[in-house]
CSV table of C-alpha atoms in Angstrom, one decimal:
chain,number,residue,atom,x,y,z
A,235,UNK,CA,-6.3,30.4,2.0
A,236,UNK,CA,-4.1,31.5,5.5
A,237,UNK,CA,-1.5,29.5,6.7
A,238,UNK,CA,0.5,29.2,10.1
A,239,UNK,CA,4.2,29.8,10.3
A,240,UNK,CA,4.4,27.9,13.8
A,241,UNK,CA,3.0,24.5,12.0
A,242,UNK,CA,5.4,22.0,10.5
A,243,UNK,CA,5.0,19.4,7.7
A,244,UNK,CA,6.4,16.3,7.1
A,245,UNK,CA,7.0,14.6,3.7
A,246,UNK,CA,7.9,11.2,3.5
A,247,UNK,CA,9.2,9.9,0.1
A,248,UNK,CA,9.9,6.4,-0.1
A,249,UNK,CA,12.8,6.3,-2.6
A,250,UNK,CA,14.0,3.0,-4.9
A,251,UNK,CA,16.7,3.2,-7.4
A,252,UNK,CA,15.0,7.2,-8.0
A,253,UNK,CA,18.9,8.8,-8.3
A,254,UNK,CA,18.0,11.1,-11.5
A,255,UNK,CA,14.4,12.4,-9.5
A,256,UNK,CA,15.8,13.6,-5.8
A,257,UNK,CA,17.4,16.8,-6.5
A,258,UNK,CA,14.6,17.7,-9.0
A,259,UNK,CA,11.6,16.6,-6.7
A,260,UNK,CA,13.4,18.4,-4.0
A,261,UNK,CA,13.6,22.0,-5.7
A,262,UNK,CA,9.9,21.2,-6.9
A,263,UNK,CA,9.3,20.7,-3.1
A,264,UNK,CA,10.9,23.8,-2.2
A,265,UNK,CA,9.3,26.1,-4.5
A,266,UNK,CA,5.7,24.7,-3.5
A,267,UNK,CA,6.2,25.1,-0.1
A,268,UNK,CA,8.5,27.8,0.8
A,269,UNK,CA,5.7,30.8,-0.1
A,270,UNK,CA,3.3,29.2,2.6
A,271,UNK,CA,5.3,30.2,5.5
A,272,UNK,CA,5.3,26.5,6.8
A,273,UNK,CA,8.3,25.0,8.6
A,274,UNK,CA,8.8,21.4,6.8
A,275,UNK,CA,10.8,18.4,6.7
A,276,UNK,CA,11.6,16.2,3.6
A,277,UNK,CA,11.9,12.4,5.0
A,278,UNK,CA,13.3,9.9,2.2
A,279,UNK,CA,13.6,6.5,2.8
A,280,UNK,CA,15.7,4.5,0.7
A,281,UNK,CA,14.5,1.2,0.2
A,282,UNK,CA,17.4,-1.3,-0.8
A,283,UNK,CA,18.1,1.3,-4.1
A,284,UNK,CA,20.8,-0.4,-6.7
A,285,UNK,CA,21.3,3.1,-8.0
A,286,UNK,CA,22.8,6.4,-6.8
A,287,UNK,CA,19.8,7.3,-5.2
A,288,UNK,CA,21.6,6.7,-1.3
A,289,UNK,CA,24.6,9.5,-2.6
A,290,UNK,CA,22.2,11.9,-3.9
A,291,UNK,CA,20.4,11.7,-0.8
A,292,UNK,CA,23.4,12.2,1.3
A,293,UNK,CA,24.6,15.0,-1.2
A,294,UNK,CA,21.2,17.0,-0.6
A,295,UNK,CA,21.1,16.5,3.1
A,296,UNK,CA,24.1,18.3,3.2
A,297,UNK,CA,23.1,21.0,1.3
A,298,UNK,CA,19.5,21.7,2.5
A,299,UNK,CA,19.5,21.0,6.4
A,300,UNK,CA,15.9,20.0,6.3
A,301,UNK,CA,16.4,16.9,4.2
A,302,UNK,CA,16.5,14.0,6.0
A,303,UNK,CA,17.3,10.2,4.8
A,304,UNK,CA,17.8,7.1,6.1
A,305,UNK,CA,18.7,4.0,4.4
A,306,UNK,CA,17.3,0.4,5.0
A,307,UNK,CA,19.3,-2.7,5.0
A,308,UNK,CA,17.6,-4.0,1.9
A,309,UNK,CA,14.6,-3.5,-0.3
A,310,UNK,CA,11.9,-4.5,2.4
A,311,UNK,CA,8.9,-2.7,-0.1
A,312,UNK,CA,7.1,0.0,-0.2
A,313,UNK,CA,4.4,0.3,2.9
A,314,UNK,CA,7.1,-0.8,5.1
A,315,UNK,CA,9.2,2.2,3.9
A,316,UNK,CA,6.3,4.4,4.4
A,317,UNK,CA,6.6,3.1,7.8
A,318,UNK,CA,9.6,3.9,8.5
A,319,UNK,CA,9.8,7.3,7.2
A,320,UNK,CA,6.0,8.2,9.1
A,321,UNK,CA,8.4,6.6,12.2
A,322,UNK,CA,10.6,9.9,11.6
A,323,UNK,CA,8.2,12.2,11.0
A,324,UNK,CA,7.8,15.2,13.6
A,325,UNK,CA,5.4,17.4,11.9
A,326,UNK,CA,1.8,18.6,13.3
A,327,UNK,CA,0.8,16.7,9.4
A,328,UNK,CA,2.6,14.0,7.6
A,329,UNK,CA,2.3,13.8,3.7
A,330,UNK,CA,3.0,10.7,2.4
A,331,UNK,CA,4.3,10.7,-1.9
A,332,UNK,CA,6.1,9.1,-4.7
A,333,UNK,CA,9.7,9.5,-5.7
A,334,UNK,CA,8.6,9.7,-9.4
A,335,UNK,CA,6.8,13.0,-9.6
A,336,UNK,CA,3.9,11.6,-10.6
A,337,UNK,CA,2.4,12.9,-7.7
A,338,UNK,CA,2.0,16.9,-8.5
A,339,UNK,CA,3.7,18.7,-5.7
A,340,UNK,CA,1.9,21.5,-6.3
A,341,UNK,CA,-1.3,19.4,-5.3
A,342,UNK,CA,-0.1,19.9,-1.9
A,343,UNK,CA,-1.3,23.0,-1.3
A,344,UNK,CA,-5.2,22.3,-2.0
A,345,UNK,CA,-4.6,19.3,0.6
A,346,UNK,CA,-3.2,21.9,3.1
A,347,UNK,CA,-6.7,24.1,2.6
A,348,UNK,CA,-8.2,21.0,3.3
A,349,UNK,CA,-6.2,20.2,6.1
A,350,UNK,CA,-6.4,23.5,8.1
A,351,UNK,CA,-10.4,23.9,7.3
A,352,UNK,CA,-10.9,21.0,9.8
A,353,UNK,CA,-9.9,17.2,7.6
A,354,UNK,CA,-7.5,15.0,9.9
A,355,UNK,CA,-6.9,13.1,6.1
A,356,UNK,CA,-6.9,14.1,2.8
A,357,UNK,CA,-6.0,11.2,0.1
A,358,UNK,CA,-5.9,11.2,-3.8
A,359,UNK,CA,-7.3,9.4,-6.5
A,360,UNK,CA,-6.5,8.9,-10.4
A,361,UNK,CA,-9.3,10.6,-12.0
A,362,UNK,CA,-9.4,8.1,-14.9
A,363,UNK,CA,-6.9,5.6,-16.2
A,364,UNK,CA,-3.3,6.9,-15.8
A,365,UNK,CA,-2.4,8.1,-19.1
A,366,UNK,CA,1.1,7.1,-18.3
A,367,UNK,CA,0.2,3.7,-17.5
A,368,UNK,CA,0.9,0.5,-19.9
A,369,UNK,CA,-1.6,-1.3,-20.9
A,370,UNK,CA,-1.3,-4.7,-18.4
A,371,UNK,CA,-1.0,-2.0,-15.7
A,372,UNK,CA,-4.4,-0.2,-16.6
A,373,UNK,CA,-6.6,-3.6,-16.5
A,374,UNK,CA,-4.7,-5.1,-13.3
A,375,UNK,CA,-5.4,-1.6,-11.5
A,376,UNK,CA,-9.0,-2.0,-12.2
A,377,UNK,CA,-9.3,-5.7,-11.1
A,378,UNK,CA,-7.3,-4.8,-8.2
A,379,UNK,CA,-9.8,-2.3,-6.4
A,380,UNK,CA,-12.8,-4.1,-7.7
A,381,UNK,CA,-11.3,-7.1,-6.6
A,382,UNK,CA,-10.7,-5.5,-2.8
A,383,UNK,CA,-14.0,-3.7,-2.8
A,384,UNK,CA,-15.9,-7.2,-3.2
A,385,UNK,CA,-13.9,-9.2,-1.3
A,386,UNK,CA,-12.8,-7.0,1.5
A,387,UNK,CA,-14.5,-4.8,4.4
A,388,UNK,CA,-13.1,-1.4,3.0
A,389,UNK,CA,-14.3,0.8,-0.1
A,390,UNK,CA,-12.0,2.6,-2.1
A,391,UNK,CA,-12.2,4.8,-5.4
A,392,UNK,CA,-9.9,2.9,-7.6
A,393,UNK,CA,-6.7,4.6,-8.3
A,394,UNK,CA,-6.5,5.5,-4.7
A,395,UNK,CA,-3.0,6.7,-4.3
A,396,UNK,CA,0.2,6.8,-1.8
A,397,UNK,CA,-0.1,10.4,-2.6
A,398,UNK,CA,-2.1,11.9,1.1
A,399,UNK,CA,-2.1,13.9,4.0
A,400,UNK,CA,-2.4,13.0,7.5
A,401,UNK,CA,-3.0,14.8,11.0
A,402,UNK,CA,-1.1,14.2,13.7
A,403,UNK,CA,-3.1,12.7,15.4
A,404,UNK,CA,-3.6,9.9,13.0
A,405,UNK,CA,0.3,9.6,12.7
A,406,UNK,CA,0.2,8.8,16.3
A,407,UNK,CA,-2.4,5.7,15.7
A,408,UNK,CA,-0.5,4.6,13.1
A,409,UNK,CA,2.8,4.5,14.8
A,410,UNK,CA,1.0,2.0,17.3
A,411,UNK,CA,0.7,-0.7,14.3
A,412,UNK,CA,2.3,-3.4,14.3
A,413,UNK,CA,0.6,-5.4,11.2
A,414,UNK,CA,2.5,-8.0,9.0
A,415,UNK,CA,2.6,-6.7,5.5
A,416,UNK,CA,0.7,-3.4,6.1
A,417,UNK,CA,-1.1,-2.5,3.4
A,418,UNK,CA,-1.2,2.1,4.2
A,419,UNK,CA,-4.4,2.2,1.4
A,420,UNK,CA,-6.2,-0.1,3.7
A,421,UNK,CA,-5.1,0.9,6.4
A,422,UNK,CA,-6.4,4.4,6.1
A,423,UNK,CA,-9.0,3.8,5.1
A,424,UNK,CA,-10.2,1.7,7.6
A,425,UNK,CA,-9.0,4.2,10.5
A,426,UNK,CA,-11.9,6.6,10.2
A,427,UNK,CA,-11.5,9.8,11.5
A,428,UNK,CA,-12.7,12.7,9.2
A,429,UNK,CA,-11.7,12.4,5.3
A,430,UNK,CA,-11.8,13.7,2.4
A,431,UNK,CA,-10.5,12.1,-1.1
A,432,UNK,CA,-9.5,14.7,-4.1
A,433,UNK,CA,-9.1,13.5,-7.5
A,434,UNK,CA,-5.9,14.2,-9.5
A,435,UNK,CA,-4.3,13.1,-13.2
A,436,UNK,CA,-0.9,11.4,-12.4
A,437,UNK,CA,2.1,13.1,-14.1
A,438,UNK,CA,4.6,11.6,-16.7
A,439,UNK,CA,7.4,9.9,-14.4
A,440,UNK,CA,10.3,12.1,-14.3
A,441,UNK,CA,13.0,9.6,-14.6
A,442,UNK,CA,12.8,5.8,-14.8
A,443,UNK,CA,10.8,3.3,-14.8
A,444,UNK,CA,8.4,1.6,-12.7
A,445,UNK,CA,10.0,-1.1,-10.1
A,446,UNK,CA,6.6,-2.6,-9.3
A,447,UNK,CA,6.2,-6.2,-11.3
A,448,UNK,CA,3.5,-8.3,-12.0
A,449,UNK,CA,3.9,-10.6,-9.0
A,450,UNK,CA,4.3,-8.1,-6.8
A,451,UNK,CA,0.8,-6.5,-8.0
A,452,UNK,CA,-0.6,-9.8,-7.5
A,453,UNK,CA,1.0,-10.6,-4.0
A,454,UNK,CA,-0.1,-7.1,-3.2
A,455,UNK,CA,-3.3,-7.9,-4.3
A,456,UNK,CA,-4.1,-11.0,-2.3
A,457,UNK,CA,-2.5,-9.7,0.7
A,458,UNK,CA,-4.8,-6.6,0.7
A,459,UNK,CA,-7.6,-8.5,0.6
A,460,UNK,CA,-6.5,-11.2,3.3
A,461,UNK,CA,-5.2,-8.2,5.5
A,462,UNK,CA,-8.7,-6.6,5.5
A,463,UNK,CA,-11.7,-9.3,5.2
A,464,UNK,CA,-12.1,-13.4,5.8
A,465,UNK,CA,-14.6,-12.9,3.3
A,466,UNK,CA,-12.7,-15.2,1.1
A,467,UNK,CA,-12.8,-17.8,3.8
A,468,UNK,CA,-17.1,-17.6,4.2
A,469,UNK,CA,-16.5,-17.9,0.0
A,470,UNK,CA,-15.2,-21.3,-0.1
A,471,UNK,CA,-17.3,-22.4,2.3
A,472,UNK,CA,-20.3,-21.7,1.0
A,473,UNK,CA,-18.9,-23.5,-2.3
A,474,UNK,CA,-18.1,-26.4,-0.1
A,475,UNK,CA,-21.5,-26.5,1.0
A,476,UNK,CA,-22.7,-25.9,-2.7
A,477,UNK,CA,-20.8,-28.8,-3.7
A,478,UNK,CA,-21.5,-30.9,-1.0
A,479,UNK,CA,-25.4,-30.5,-1.3
A,480,UNK,CA,-25.2,-31.4,-5.1
A,481,UNK,CA,-23.3,-34.4,-4.0
A,482,UNK,CA,-26.0,-35.5,-1.8
A,483,UNK,CA,-28.4,-35.1,-4.9
A,484,UNK,CA,-26.4,-37.3,-7.2
A,485,UNK,CA,-26.9,-40.4,-4.6
A,486,UNK,CA,-30.9,-41.3,-5.1
A,487,UNK,CA,-30.0,-41.5,-9.1
A,488,UNK,CA,-27.0,-44.3,-8.3
A,489,UNK,CA,-29.3,-46.0,-6.2
A,490,UNK,CA,-32.5,-46.0,-8.9
A,491,UNK,CA,-29.9,-46.5,-11.6
A,492,UNK,CA,-28.3,-49.7,-9.7
A,493,UNK,CA,-32.1,-50.5,-9.1
A,494,UNK,CA,-33.3,-50.7,-12.3
A,495,UNK,CA,-30.5,-52.1,-14.1
A,496,UNK,CA,-29.4,-49.0,-15.6
A,497,UNK,CA,-25.0,-48.9,-15.9
A,498,UNK,CA,-23.8,-45.6,-14.3
A,499,UNK,CA,-21.4,-43.7,-16.3
A,500,UNK,CA,-17.8,-45.7,-15.3
A,501,UNK,CA,-14.0,-44.1,-15.6
A,502,UNK,CA,-14.2,-41.2,-17.5
A,503,UNK,CA,-16.7,-39.4,-15.0
A,504,UNK,CA,-14.9,-41.2,-11.6
A,505,UNK,CA,-11.5,-39.2,-13.0
A,506,UNK,CA,-13.5,-35.9,-13.8
A,507,UNK,CA,-15.2,-36.4,-10.0
A,508,UNK,CA,-11.9,-36.6,-8.3
A,509,UNK,CA,-10.0,-34.4,-10.5
A,510,UNK,CA,-12.8,-31.5,-9.8
A,511,UNK,CA,-13.0,-32.2,-6.2
A,512,UNK,CA,-9.4,-32.3,-5.7
A,513,UNK,CA,-8.8,-28.9,-7.3
A,514,UNK,CA,-11.3,-27.7,-5.2
A,515,UNK,CA,-9.7,-28.9,-1.7
A,516,UNK,CA,-6.6,-27.4,-3.3
A,517,UNK,CA,-8.2,-24.2,-3.7
A,518,UNK,CA,-9.7,-24.1,0.0
A,519,UNK,CA,-6.3,-25.0,1.5
A,520,UNK,CA,-4.6,-22.3,-0.2
A,521,UNK,CA,-7.4,-20.0,1.1
A,522,UNK,CA,-6.7,-21.0,4.4
A,523,UNK,CA,-3.0,-21.2,3.9
A,524,UNK,CA,-2.7,-17.5,3.0
A,525,UNK,CA,-4.0,-16.7,6.7
A,526,UNK,CA,-2.3,-19.3,8.7
A,527,UNK,CA,1.0,-18.0,6.7
A,528,UNK,CA,0.1,-14.8,7.8
A,529,UNK,CA,-0.4,-15.4,11.3
A,530,UNK,CA,3.0,-17.4,11.0
A,531,UNK,CA,4.6,-14.6,10.1
A,532,UNK,CA,3.2,-12.3,12.5
A,533,UNK,CA,4.2,-14.5,15.4
A,534,UNK,CA,7.5,-14.2,14.8
A,535,UNK,CA,7.5,-10.5,16.1
A,536,UNK,CA,10.8,-9.4,12.8
A,537,UNK,CA,11.3,-5.9,12.7
A,538,UNK,CA,9.1,-4.3,9.8
A,539,UNK,CA,12.5,-3.1,8.7
A,540,UNK,CA,16.3,-2.9,9.8
A,541,UNK,CA,17.8,0.4,9.1
A,542,UNK,CA,21.3,0.5,7.9
A,543,UNK,CA,22.0,4.6,8.1
A,544,UNK,CA,20.7,7.6,8.2
A,545,UNK,CA,21.1,11.7,9.1
A,546,UNK,CA,19.2,11.0,11.9
A,547,UNK,CA,20.4,10.0,15.7
A,548,UNK,CA,18.1,7.3,17.2
A,549,UNK,CA,18.4,7.1,20.8
A,550,UNK,CA,15.8,5.1,23.0
A,551,UNK,CA,13.5,4.7,19.7
A,552,UNK,CA,13.3,8.3,19.3
A,553,UNK,CA,14.3,10.6,16.2
A,554,UNK,CA,16.7,13.2,17.2
A,555,UNK,CA,17.9,15.7,14.3
A,556,UNK,CA,21.8,16.8,14.3
C-alpha cells in the first residue's frame, strides 16, 4: 500500500462519558497512523459528558499538538456531535469512529487503502451479531435495520456503524446539510458517490457501558424512518382505504338484516367498532404528527449544537488551529 505524506487525515470522535478510554484510544491511533506517513489530526467532541472526559481531552491536547477538542454546551446526541466534529475537520479524508474502542483502529489501514484506490466512502458493518451486546440490543438492532430497509428509501446492511472514511469532496457536501435530527448512517447511503462496505467484528468496550437506552433506540428508529421516506403515510392511507371499503360492504348486511327482520348486533359490536376506529384514527394522526413535528422543529432554524469551549479558534464560522 502506497501512502502519500502530503495528505492529511481527520479523525472525528464523539465522546460521552469516556474518561477512561481517551488516552488509550489516542495511543492506539498513534501506533496505527504514525507508520503510514500521513499527517493526521484527532478531533474529539465532548457531547455533554458528566465525568472527567473534558479534562482528559485538555490534558491530551497539551501533550499532543494534533489533538483537538470541542466541548458542547450539553448532550445534543451522537449525530450532532459528529456534525460538529466534521465541521472542524480539515483533512483530505475524514474518519468517524466511537471512543469506546469497539471500532478497531487497525481497520483504518484498510479504509485508507480502499480510499487510495478510488473509493469516496468506505463504511463498515458488523459481521454477524455483536458478541459483546446485550440480548435486547441484538434483537432491537435487527428490528431497526429491517424496519428501516422496509419503510424507508435507503437500504443498509445490518449493523452499519458510524465507523467510516469520507473523502473531502463528500465532506464538503455534508457540511451544507441543515437537517433536523440528522442521521449520518442514512445520509451517507443517500449521498451516493463511490462507496464500499467492509465487515468487521466489534471489539469489547475498553471500559464503561453503552449510553444508548431502549427509549433512545426507539426514537432513533422512528426519526430515521421519517427522515428518509413518506412511506409510513402511504401505508396508513392504504389501511384507511381498506377499512373504509370493508365498512361499505357492511352496509348491505345491515339493510338486508333490517328488512328481513333479523336483529343487528347491538351494544358490544358498536363499542368494539368505535374502539377499533378510534384506535386507527389515533394511529394515523400520530404518524402525521411525527412528520408535522419534524417540519415544526426544522422551521425554527435553531443551531444543531452549541460550542461551549474548544482549543480551536472560531473566526467567521471557520476553525483555525492555534
